[in-house]
Amino acid sequence: GEQVEQLPSSLIVQEGASVLINCSYTDSASVYFPWYKQEPGKRLQFIIDIRSNMERKQTQRLTLLFDKKTKHLSLHITATQPGDSAIYFCSASTTSNTNKVVFGTGTRLQVLP
Amino acid sequence: AQTIHQWPVAEIKAVGSPLSLGCTIKGKSSPNLYWYWQATGGTLQQLFYSITVGQVESVVQLNLSASRPKDDQFILSTEKLLLSHSGFYLCAWSLNSGNTLYFGEGSRLIVV
């Protein structure tokens, strides 16, 4: 079945820095890749997504890059703020009826003021 | 607007005791529903999903069961808890497969 690996497992940066989170998957049938953010004490929240027919998606301070050949994604966060401190998860799913959504291992980001 | 609510927020239960966790979705008819388990600080493991009332598919067996008695309700249960059941249980919904998941607040379970 699908396996999703995510690196690094943790990051500590100063406010204003940029960070890069990498994600790789194994199942070539995966076509949809949403990312989620889990802040302490809050519910998991969708932040950005990309489909396999795209290479890049950008929203405000987030840029998501997708390489179908290498089965690799990377999330770039610019101008980080303490409020960005959270665990970030990538995920992969198909559009088949299996409804299986596989999550990465998570990246714990801490932004120091 | 759609809302998703989980109950209870937290529970401390004894090994061997029964468990029932619930999830209700309002404002969306016939959603796909999901149960996930998260170890402390860990990744999310999908347990079950349901695309319609009365139909539940198991993704991984952890001595748990799930049911969807109503279109807007998803229940996770077991008759005998194990220590390994401790963790954070998350319910989520989506429009259909291959779409964004919307999560509830989660239920924290401690088995002692």
mmCIF file of C-alpha atoms in Angstrom:
data_model
loop_
_atom_site.group_PDB
_atom_site.id
_atom_site.type_symbol
_atom_site.label_atom_id
_atom_site.label_comp_id
_atom_site.label_asym_id
_atom_site.label_seq_id
_atom_site.Cartn_x
_atom_site.Cartn_y
_atom_site.Cartn_z
ATOM 1 C CA GLY A 1 0.000 0.000 0.000
ATOM 2 C CA GLU A 2 0.850 3.656 -0.128
ATOM 3 C CA GLN A 3 3.646 4.895 2.112
ATOM 4 C CA VAL A 4 4.346 8.550 2.746
ATOM 5 C CA GLU A 5 7.626 9.736 4.221
ATOM 6 C CA GLN A 6 8.170 13.227 5.519
ATOM 7 C CA LEU A 7 11.351 15.066 6.432
ATOM 8 C CA PRO A 8 12.569 16.650 8.561
ATOM 9 C CA SER A 9 10.788 15.416 11.652
ATOM 10 C CA SER A 10 11.382 18.718 13.417
ATOM 11 C CA LEU A 11 12.552 22.261 12.712
ATOM 12 C CA ILE A 12 13.400 25.170 14.968
ATOM 13 C CA VAL A 13 13.812 28.545 13.253
ATOM 14 C CA GLN A 14 13.853 32.220 14.089
ATOM 15 C CA GLU A 15 10.883 34.348 13.134
ATOM 16 C CA GLY A 16 11.216 35.567 9.558
ATOM 17 C CA ALA A 17 13.117 32.539 8.301
ATOM 18 C CA SER A 18 11.957 30.308 5.479
ATOM 19 C CA VAL A 19 11.484 26.569 5.894
ATOM 20 C CA LEU A 20 11.209 23.616 3.552
ATOM 21 C CA ILE A 21 9.337 20.419 4.334
ATOM 22 C CA ASN A 22 9.773 17.420 2.058
ATOM 23 C CA CYS A 23 7.408 14.579 1.409
ATOM 24 C CA SER A 24 7.702 11.477 -0.763
ATOM 25 C CA TYR A 25 5.144 8.826 -1.628
ATOM 26 C CA THR A 26 5.242 5.403 -3.248
ATOM 27 C CA ASP A 27 1.905 4.751 -4.989
ATOM 28 C CA SER A 28 1.759 6.174 -8.517
ATOM 29 C CA ALA A 29 -2.056 5.984 -8.304
ATOM 30 C CA SER A 30 -2.093 8.799 -5.745
ATOM 31 C CA VAL A 31 -3.428 11.948 -7.363
ATOM 32 C CA TYR A 32 -4.363 14.310 -4.565
ATOM 33 C CA PHE A 33 -1.988 15.709 -1.956
ATOM 34 C CA PRO A 34 -3.448 17.929 0.757
ATOM 35 C CA TRP A 35 -1.362 19.287 3.603
ATOM 36 C CA TYR A 36 -2.610 19.882 7.121
ATOM 37 C CA LYS A 37 -1.475 21.810 10.145
ATOM 38 C CA GLN A 38 -2.013 20.729 13.747
ATOM 39 C CA GLU A 39 -1.536 23.479 16.295
ATOM 40 C CA PRO A 40 -1.427 22.590 19.994
ATOM 41 C CA GLY A 41 -4.945 22.126 21.313
ATOM 42 C CA LYS A 42 -6.567 22.796 17.950
ATOM 43 C CA ARG A 43 -8.083 20.537 15.321
ATOM 44 C CA LEU A 44 -6.168 19.439 12.255
ATOM 45 C CA GLN A 45 -6.605 22.132 9.635
ATOM 46 C CA PHE A 46 -6.240 22.004 5.863
ATOM 47 C CA ILE A 47 -3.677 24.515 4.581
ATOM 48 C CA ILE A 48 -2.901 23.791 0.937
ATOM 49 C CA ASP A 49 -3.261 21.049 -1.647
ATOM 50 C CA ILE A 50 -2.113 20.042 -5.100
ATOM 51 C CA ARG A 51 -3.310 17.548 -7.666
ATOM 52 C CA SER A 52 -1.077 15.380 -9.825
ATOM 53 C CA ASN A 53 -1.781 17.414 -12.963
ATOM 54 C CA MET A 54 -0.101 20.453 -11.419
ATOM 55 C CA GLU A 55 3.521 21.255 -10.590
ATOM 56 C CA ARG A 56 3.143 24.245 -8.327
ATOM 57 C CA LYS A 57 0.604 25.948 -6.128
ATOM 58 C CA GLN A 58 1.026 29.080 -4.088
ATOM 59 C CA THR A 59 -1.100 30.772 -1.480
ATOM 60 C CA GLN A 60 0.123 33.690 0.584
ATOM 61 C CA ARG A 61 3.323 32.479 2.314
ATOM 62 C CA LEU A 62 2.968 28.848 1.228
ATOM 63 C CA THR A 63 4.364 27.340 -1.971
ATOM 64 C CA LEU A 64 3.793 23.681 -2.752
ATOM 65 C CA LEU A 65 5.873 21.976 -5.432
ATOM 66 C CA PHE A 66 5.063 18.594 -6.945
ATOM 67 C CA ASP A 67 7.270 16.288 -9.010
ATOM 68 C CA LYS A 68 5.300 13.381 -10.404
ATOM 69 C CA LYS A 69 8.362 11.615 -11.807
ATOM 70 C CA THR A 70 10.185 11.436 -8.512
ATOM 71 C CA LYS A 71 6.989 11.185 -6.436
ATOM 72 C CA HIS A 72 8.131 14.071 -4.320
ATOM 73 C CA LEU A 73 6.504 17.158 -2.826
ATOM 74 C CA SER A 74 7.948 20.085 -0.966
ATOM 75 C CA LEU A 75 6.227 22.780 1.064
ATOM 76 C CA HIS A 76 7.995 26.103 1.344
ATOM 77 C CA ILE A 77 6.903 28.508 4.069
ATOM 78 C CA THR A 78 8.327 32.027 3.885
ATOM 79 C CA ALA A 79 8.504 34.773 6.497
ATOM 80 C CA THR A 80 7.615 32.404 9.328
ATOM 81 C CA GLN A 81 5.801 33.710 12.384
ATOM 82 C CA PRO A 82 5.401 32.223 15.879
ATOM 83 C CA GLY A 83 1.812 31.418 14.884
ATOM 84 C CA ASP A 84 3.175 29.009 12.276
ATOM 85 C CA SER A 85 4.426 26.767 15.071
ATOM 86 C CA ALA A 86 2.626 23.471 14.616
ATOM 87 C CA ILE A 87 2.966 19.942 13.289
ATOM 88 C CA TYR A 88 2.638 19.831 9.511
ATOM 89 C CA PHE A 89 1.410 16.703 7.729
ATOM 90 C CA CYS A 90 1.427 15.854 4.063
ATOM 91 C CA SER A 91 -0.991 13.243 2.787
ATOM 92 C CA ALA A 92 -1.731 11.264 -0.343
ATOM 93 C CA SER A 93 -4.938 9.824 -1.699
ATOM 94 C CA THR A 94 -6.366 8.325 -4.845
ATOM 95 C CA THR A 95 -9.752 9.026 -6.354
ATOM 96 C CA SER A 96 -10.678 5.363 -6.280
ATOM 97 C CA ASN A 97 -13.379 3.960 -4.067
ATOM 98 C CA THR A 98 -10.877 2.760 -1.506
ATOM 99 C CA ASN A 99 -11.080 6.127 0.256
ATOM 100 C CA LYS A 100 -7.684 5.530 1.792
ATOM 101 C CA VAL A 101 -5.861 8.668 2.799
ATOM 102 C CA VAL A 102 -2.296 8.097 3.964
ATOM 103 C CA PHE A 103 -0.528 10.685 6.081
ATOM 104 C CA GLY A 104 3.148 11.440 6.391
ATOM 105 C CA THR A 105 4.991 11.186 9.684
ATOM 106 C CA GLY A 106 4.697 14.910 10.395
ATOM 107 C CA THR A 107 7.122 17.806 10.789
ATOM 108 C CA ARG A 108 7.109 19.705 14.060
ATOM 109 C CA LEU A 109 7.908 23.351 13.348
ATOM 110 C CA GLN A 110 8.804 25.756 16.122
ATOM 111 C CA VAL A 111 9.214 29.428 15.220
ATOM 112 C CA LEU A 112 11.027 31.439 17.862
ATOM 113 C CA PRO A 113 10.127 35.132 18.293
ATOM 114 C CA ALA B 1 -21.821 25.859 7.157
ATOM 115 C CA GLN B 2 -20.760 22.337 7.970
ATOM 116 C CA THR B 3 -19.777 21.455 11.503
ATOM 117 C CA ILE B 4 -18.228 18.320 12.916
ATOM 118 C CA HIS B 5 -18.341 17.484 16.572
ATOM 119 C CA GLN B 6 -16.732 14.641 18.495
ATOM 120 C CA TRP B 7 -17.544 13.285 21.904
ATOM 121 C CA PRO B 8 -16.308 12.779 24.541
ATOM 122 C CA VAL B 9 -13.408 15.231 24.544
ATOM 123 C CA ALA B 10 -11.358 12.933 26.760
ATOM 124 C CA GLU B 11 -11.702 9.693 28.649
ATOM 125 C CA ILE B 12 -9.683 7.637 31.082
ATOM 126 C CA LYS B 13 -10.721 3.997 30.896
ATOM 127 C CA ALA B 14 -9.556 0.753 32.403
ATOM 128 C CA VAL B 15 -8.077 -2.096 30.381
ATOM 129 C CA GLY B 16 -10.845 -4.511 29.438
ATOM 130 C CA SER B 17 -13.622 -1.944 29.670
ATOM 131 C CA PRO B 18 -15.832 -0.996 26.715
ATOM 132 C CA LEU B 19 -15.485 2.197 24.697
ATOM 133 C CA SER B 20 -17.718 4.263 22.487
ATOM 134 C CA LEU B 21 -16.591 7.421 20.710
ATOM 135 C CA GLY B 22 -18.950 9.462 18.594
ATOM 136 C CA CYS B 23 -18.846 11.935 15.753
ATOM 137 C CA THR B 24 -21.651 14.044 14.286
ATOM 138 C CA ILE B 25 -21.607 16.076 11.080
ATOM 139 C CA LYS B 26 -24.141 18.810 10.480
ATOM 140 C CA GLY B 27 -24.808 20.752 7.327
ATOM 141 C CA LYS B 28 -23.670 18.158 4.794
ATOM 142 C CA SER B 29 -25.650 15.240 3.508
ATOM 143 C CA SER B 30 -24.030 11.920 2.608
ATOM 144 C CA PRO B 31 -20.462 12.851 3.483
ATOM 145 C CA ASN B 32 -17.609 10.362 3.411
ATOM 146 C CA LEU B 33 -16.615 9.742 7.030
ATOM 147 C CA TYR B 34 -13.296 8.641 8.483
ATOM 148 C CA TRP B 35 -11.789 7.554 11.801
ATOM 149 C CA TYR B 36 -8.098 8.151 12.435
ATOM 150 C CA TRP B 37 -5.890 7.256 15.393
ATOM 151 C CA GLN B 38 -2.896 9.345 16.394
ATOM 152 C CA ALA B 39 -0.289 8.294 18.935
ATOM 153 C CA THR B 40 1.032 11.220 20.979
ATOM 154 C CA GLY B 41 2.929 13.466 18.590
ATOM 155 C CA GLY B 42 2.739 10.836 15.880
ATOM 156 C CA THR B 43 1.295 10.349 12.457
ATOM 157 C CA LEU B 44 -2.323 9.623 11.690
ATOM 158 C CA GLN B 45 -3.369 6.054 11.048
ATOM 159 C CA GLN B 46 -6.610 5.602 9.165
ATOM 160 C CA LEU B 47 -8.861 3.075 10.915
ATOM 161 C CA PHE B 48 -12.192 3.112 9.066
ATOM 162 C CA TYR B 49 -14.103 4.947 6.385
ATOM 163 C CA SER B 50 -17.734 5.047 5.360
ATOM 164 C CA ILE B 51 -19.313 6.366 2.184
ATOM 165 C CA THR B 52 -22.920 5.740 3.152
ATOM 166 C CA VAL B 53 -25.222 4.798 6.031
ATOM 167 C CA GLY B 54 -24.718 1.270 7.268
ATOM 168 C CA GLN B 55 -21.573 0.723 5.227
ATOM 169 C CA VAL B 56 -18.173 0.804 6.945
ATOM 170 C CA GLU B 57 -14.831 -0.380 5.596
ATOM 171 C CA SER B 58 -11.920 -1.292 7.836
ATOM 172 C CA VAL B 59 -8.456 -0.073 6.868
ATOM 173 C CA VAL B 60 -6.489 -1.547 9.762
ATOM 174 C CA GLN B 61 -7.535 -3.930 12.483
ATOM 175 C CA LEU B 62 -6.858 -2.704 15.996
ATOM 176 C CA ASN B 63 -9.589 -4.632 17.838
ATOM 177 C CA LEU B 64 -11.932 -1.742 17.150
ATOM 178 C CA SER B 65 -15.163 -1.527 15.235
ATOM 179 C CA ALA B 66 -17.084 1.302 13.634
ATOM 180 C CA SER B 67 -20.661 1.891 12.654
ATOM 181 C CA ARG B 68 -22.651 4.525 10.797
ATOM 182 C CA PRO B 69 -26.194 4.281 12.173
ATOM 183 C CA LYS B 70 -27.285 7.583 10.612
ATOM 184 C CA ASP B 71 -26.095 9.670 7.676
ATOM 185 C CA ASP B 72 -24.591 12.242 10.034
ATOM 186 C CA GLN B 73 -23.200 9.947 12.728
ATOM 187 C CA PHE B 74 -20.090 7.774 12.957
ATOM 188 C CA ILE B 75 -19.355 5.638 16.018
ATOM 189 C CA LEU B 76 -16.085 3.968 17.040
ATOM 190 C CA SER B 77 -16.248 1.257 19.663
ATOM 191 C CA THR B 78 -14.748 -1.776 21.276
ATOM 192 C CA GLU B 79 -15.927 -4.181 23.940
ATOM 193 C CA LYS B 80 -12.501 -4.580 25.555
ATOM 194 C CA LEU B 81 -9.902 -1.854 25.640
ATOM 195 C CA LEU B 82 -6.185 -2.565 25.440
ATOM 196 C CA LEU B 83 -3.367 -0.361 26.675
ATOM 197 C CA SER B 84 -2.362 0.126 23.035
ATOM 198 C CA HIS B 85 -5.674 1.866 22.333
ATOM 199 C CA SER B 86 -4.466 4.951 24.151
ATOM 200 C CA GLY B 87 -4.107 7.957 21.889
ATOM 201 C CA PHE B 88 -6.000 10.628 20.056
ATOM 202 C CA TYR B 89 -8.971 9.650 17.898
ATOM 203 C CA LEU B 90 -9.953 11.925 15.071
ATOM 204 C CA CYS B 91 -13.109 11.883 13.017
ATOM 205 C CA ALA B 92 -13.175 13.576 9.618
ATOM 206 C CA TRP B 93 -15.474 14.080 6.665
ATOM 207 C CA SER B 94 -14.974 14.790 2.982
ATOM 208 C CA LEU B 95 -17.191 15.408 -0.017
ATOM 209 C CA ASN B 96 -15.988 12.209 -1.671
ATOM 210 C CA SER B 97 -12.756 10.326 -2.242
ATOM 211 C CA GLY B 98 -9.777 12.364 -3.344
ATOM 212 C CA ASN B 99 -10.864 15.484 -1.528
ATOM 213 C CA THR B 100 -9.934 17.538 1.499
ATOM 214 C CA LEU B 101 -10.617 16.110 4.934
ATOM 215 C CA TYR B 102 -12.298 18.255 7.586
ATOM 216 C CA PHE B 103 -11.480 17.135 11.095
ATOM 217 C CA GLY B 104 -13.266 17.198 14.416
ATOM 218 C CA GLU B 105 -11.649 18.324 17.639
ATOM 219 C CA GLY B 106 -10.622 14.795 18.512
ATOM 220 C CA SER B 107 -11.145 12.536 21.528
ATOM 221 C CA ARG B 108 -8.220 11.796 23.785
ATOM 222 C CA LEU B 109 -8.232 8.313 25.288
ATOM 223 C CA ILE B 110 -6.032 7.105 28.101
ATOM 224 C CA VAL B 111 -6.240 3.421 28.929
ATOM 225 C CA VAL B 112 -4.891 2.466 32.357
#
